[in-house]
C-alpha cells in the first residue's frame, strides 16, 4: 500500500513564503514523476509544478519565478518552495506521484489528501 503525506501548509501573509513537503511510503519500486496540484474554492484542480526522476521541471505560468519544485529521490520526497505568495495562491495543495510498486507492476497515479495554504493579511 502506497501513501503520500503532505505537510507544511498554513496561514501566511501576502509576500510570505511556505515550504510544502510530500513523502511517499509503502511498497515502492520506483517513482517517476512527482508533482503538486492545487484546488481553490469554486475552481478546478490545476497543476502547479511537476518534476521527473531526472530532475526536469514544469511550472504553471502563474507560479513561474515564485515557486520551486525539487525532490530527494533517496527519501521519496518532493518539495514545493513557495515565495512571494499572493492571495490567489490560496488553495488546497495536493501531492501526486507516478509510482511503480514492484518490478512486475505498471505505474499508477497516487494522491495525497492535501494541505491547505491560506494567503491573507
Short mmCIF file of C-alpha atoms in Angstrom, two decimals:
data_model
loop_
_atom_site.label_atom_id
_atom_site.label_comp_id
_atom_site.label_asym_id
_atom_site.label_seq_id
_atom_site.Cartn_x
_atom_site.Cartn_y
_atom_site.Cartn_z
CA UNK A 1 0.00 0.00 0.00
CA UNK A 2 1.44 3.33 -1.08
CA UNK A 3 0.71 6.54 0.79
CA UNK A 4 1.53 10.16 0.09
CA UNK A 5 1.51 12.52 3.06
CA UNK A 6 1.83 16.27 2.68
CA UNK A 7 2.93 18.79 5.29
CA UNK A 8 3.87 22.44 5.53
CA UNK A 9 0.65 24.24 4.76
CA UNK A 10 -0.75 27.06 6.85
CA UNK A 11 -1.64 30.73 7.03
CA UNK A 12 0.83 33.23 5.61
CA UNK A 13 0.69 36.93 4.79
CA UNK A 14 0.95 38.16 1.21
CA UNK A 15 4.58 38.25 0.17
CA UNK A 16 5.49 35.49 2.57
CA UNK A 17 6.91 32.03 1.99
CA UNK A 18 6.00 28.44 2.75
CA UNK A 19 7.65 25.13 2.00
CA UNK A 20 5.49 22.09 1.34
CA UNK A 21 6.76 18.54 1.65
CA UNK A 22 5.29 15.25 0.45
CA UNK A 23 6.65 11.89 1.49
CA UNK A 24 5.79 8.67 -0.33
CA UNK A 25 5.86 5.46 1.71
CA UNK A 26 4.93 1.83 1.36
CA UNK A 27 5.68 -0.63 -1.40
CA UNK A 28 7.76 1.43 -3.85
CA UNK A 29 10.00 0.07 -6.56
CA UNK A 30 10.40 3.31 -8.47
CA UNK A 31 8.88 6.79 -8.56
CA UNK A 32 8.69 8.52 -11.92
CA UNK A 33 7.08 11.98 -11.99
CA UNK A 34 6.09 13.78 -8.80
CA UNK A 35 4.09 16.96 -8.69
CA UNK A 36 1.90 19.43 -6.89
CA UNK A 37 -1.65 20.35 -7.82
CA UNK A 38 -3.95 22.84 -6.18
CA UNK A 39 -7.66 23.46 -5.99
CA UNK A 40 -9.11 26.75 -4.85
CA UNK A 41 -12.73 27.06 -3.69
CA UNK A 42 -15.07 27.01 -6.67
CA UNK A 43 -12.28 26.26 -9.14
CA UNK A 44 -10.96 23.20 -10.92
CA UNK A 45 -7.82 21.46 -9.80
CA UNK A 46 -4.75 22.72 -11.64
CA UNK A 47 -1.16 21.63 -11.99
CA UNK A 48 1.23 23.83 -10.06
CA UNK A 49 4.53 22.12 -10.85
CA UNK A 50 5.96 18.71 -11.55
CA UNK A 51 9.37 17.09 -11.70
CA UNK A 52 10.51 13.85 -13.31
CA UNK A 53 13.07 11.49 -11.83
CA UNK A 54 15.85 13.02 -13.90
CA UNK A 55 15.14 16.46 -12.48
CA UNK A 56 13.39 18.25 -15.35
CA UNK A 57 10.66 20.55 -14.09
CA UNK A 58 7.47 22.12 -15.36
CA UNK A 59 5.57 25.04 -13.84
CA UNK A 60 2.23 26.73 -14.28
CA UNK A 61 2.67 30.20 -15.73
CA UNK A 62 1.05 31.73 -12.64
CA UNK A 63 3.83 30.47 -10.33
CA UNK A 64 6.93 30.73 -12.54
CA UNK A 65 9.67 32.67 -10.82
CA UNK A 66 7.99 32.36 -7.40
CA UNK A 67 7.71 28.60 -6.75
CA UNK A 68 10.43 25.97 -6.94
CA UNK A 69 9.83 22.22 -7.02
CA UNK A 70 12.54 19.78 -6.00
CA UNK A 71 12.82 16.15 -4.95
CA UNK A 72 15.00 13.90 -2.86
CA UNK A 73 14.88 10.51 -4.53
CA UNK A 74 16.61 8.81 -1.60
CA UNK A 75 13.82 9.99 0.70
CA UNK A 76 10.95 9.56 -1.78
CA UNK A 77 10.10 13.17 -1.07
CA UNK A 78 9.04 16.12 -3.20
CA UNK A 79 9.14 19.72 -2.03
CA UNK A 80 7.49 22.93 -3.14
CA UNK A 81 9.15 26.16 -2.06
CA UNK A 82 6.64 28.96 -2.42
CA UNK A 83 7.86 32.55 -2.27
CA UNK A 84 6.15 35.90 -2.85
CA UNK A 85 2.81 34.32 -2.07
CA UNK A 86 -0.36 36.05 -3.24
CA UNK A 87 -3.95 35.75 -2.02
CA UNK A 88 -4.80 33.97 -5.28
CA UNK A 89 -2.41 31.17 -4.27
CA UNK A 90 -4.87 30.20 -1.55
CA UNK A 91 -5.90 26.59 -2.17
CA UNK A 92 -5.60 23.00 -1.04
CA UNK A 93 -2.30 21.71 -2.38
CA UNK A 94 -2.14 18.01 -3.22
CA UNK A 95 0.84 15.86 -3.98
CA UNK A 96 0.79 13.45 -6.91
CA UNK A 97 3.25 10.72 -7.80
CA UNK A 98 3.52 8.12 -10.53
CA UNK A 99 4.72 5.06 -8.62
CA UNK A 100 5.67 1.56 -9.67
CA UNK A 101 5.12 -0.67 -6.65
CA UNK A 102 7.14 -3.72 -7.79
CA UNK A 103 9.27 -4.56 -10.78
CA UNK A 104 6.35 -6.56 -12.20
CA UNK A 105 3.78 -3.75 -11.94
CA UNK A 106 2.77 -0.92 -14.19
CA UNK A 107 2.92 2.59 -12.81
CA UNK A 108 -0.06 4.09 -11.05
CA UNK A 109 -1.03 7.58 -10.01
CA UNK A 110 -1.22 8.21 -6.27
CA UNK A 111 -2.56 11.26 -4.48
CA UNK A 112 -2.12 12.74 -1.04
CA UNK A 113 -5.04 14.15 0.93
CA UNK A 114 -3.80 17.71 0.59
CA UNK A 115 -2.64 20.56 2.77
CA UNK A 116 -4.35 23.94 2.99
CA UNK A 117 -2.42 27.07 2.12
CA UNK A 118 -4.11 30.36 3.01
CA UNK A 119 -2.56 33.65 1.95
CA UNK A 120 -4.21 36.51 3.77
CA UNK A 121 -3.42 39.59 5.80
#
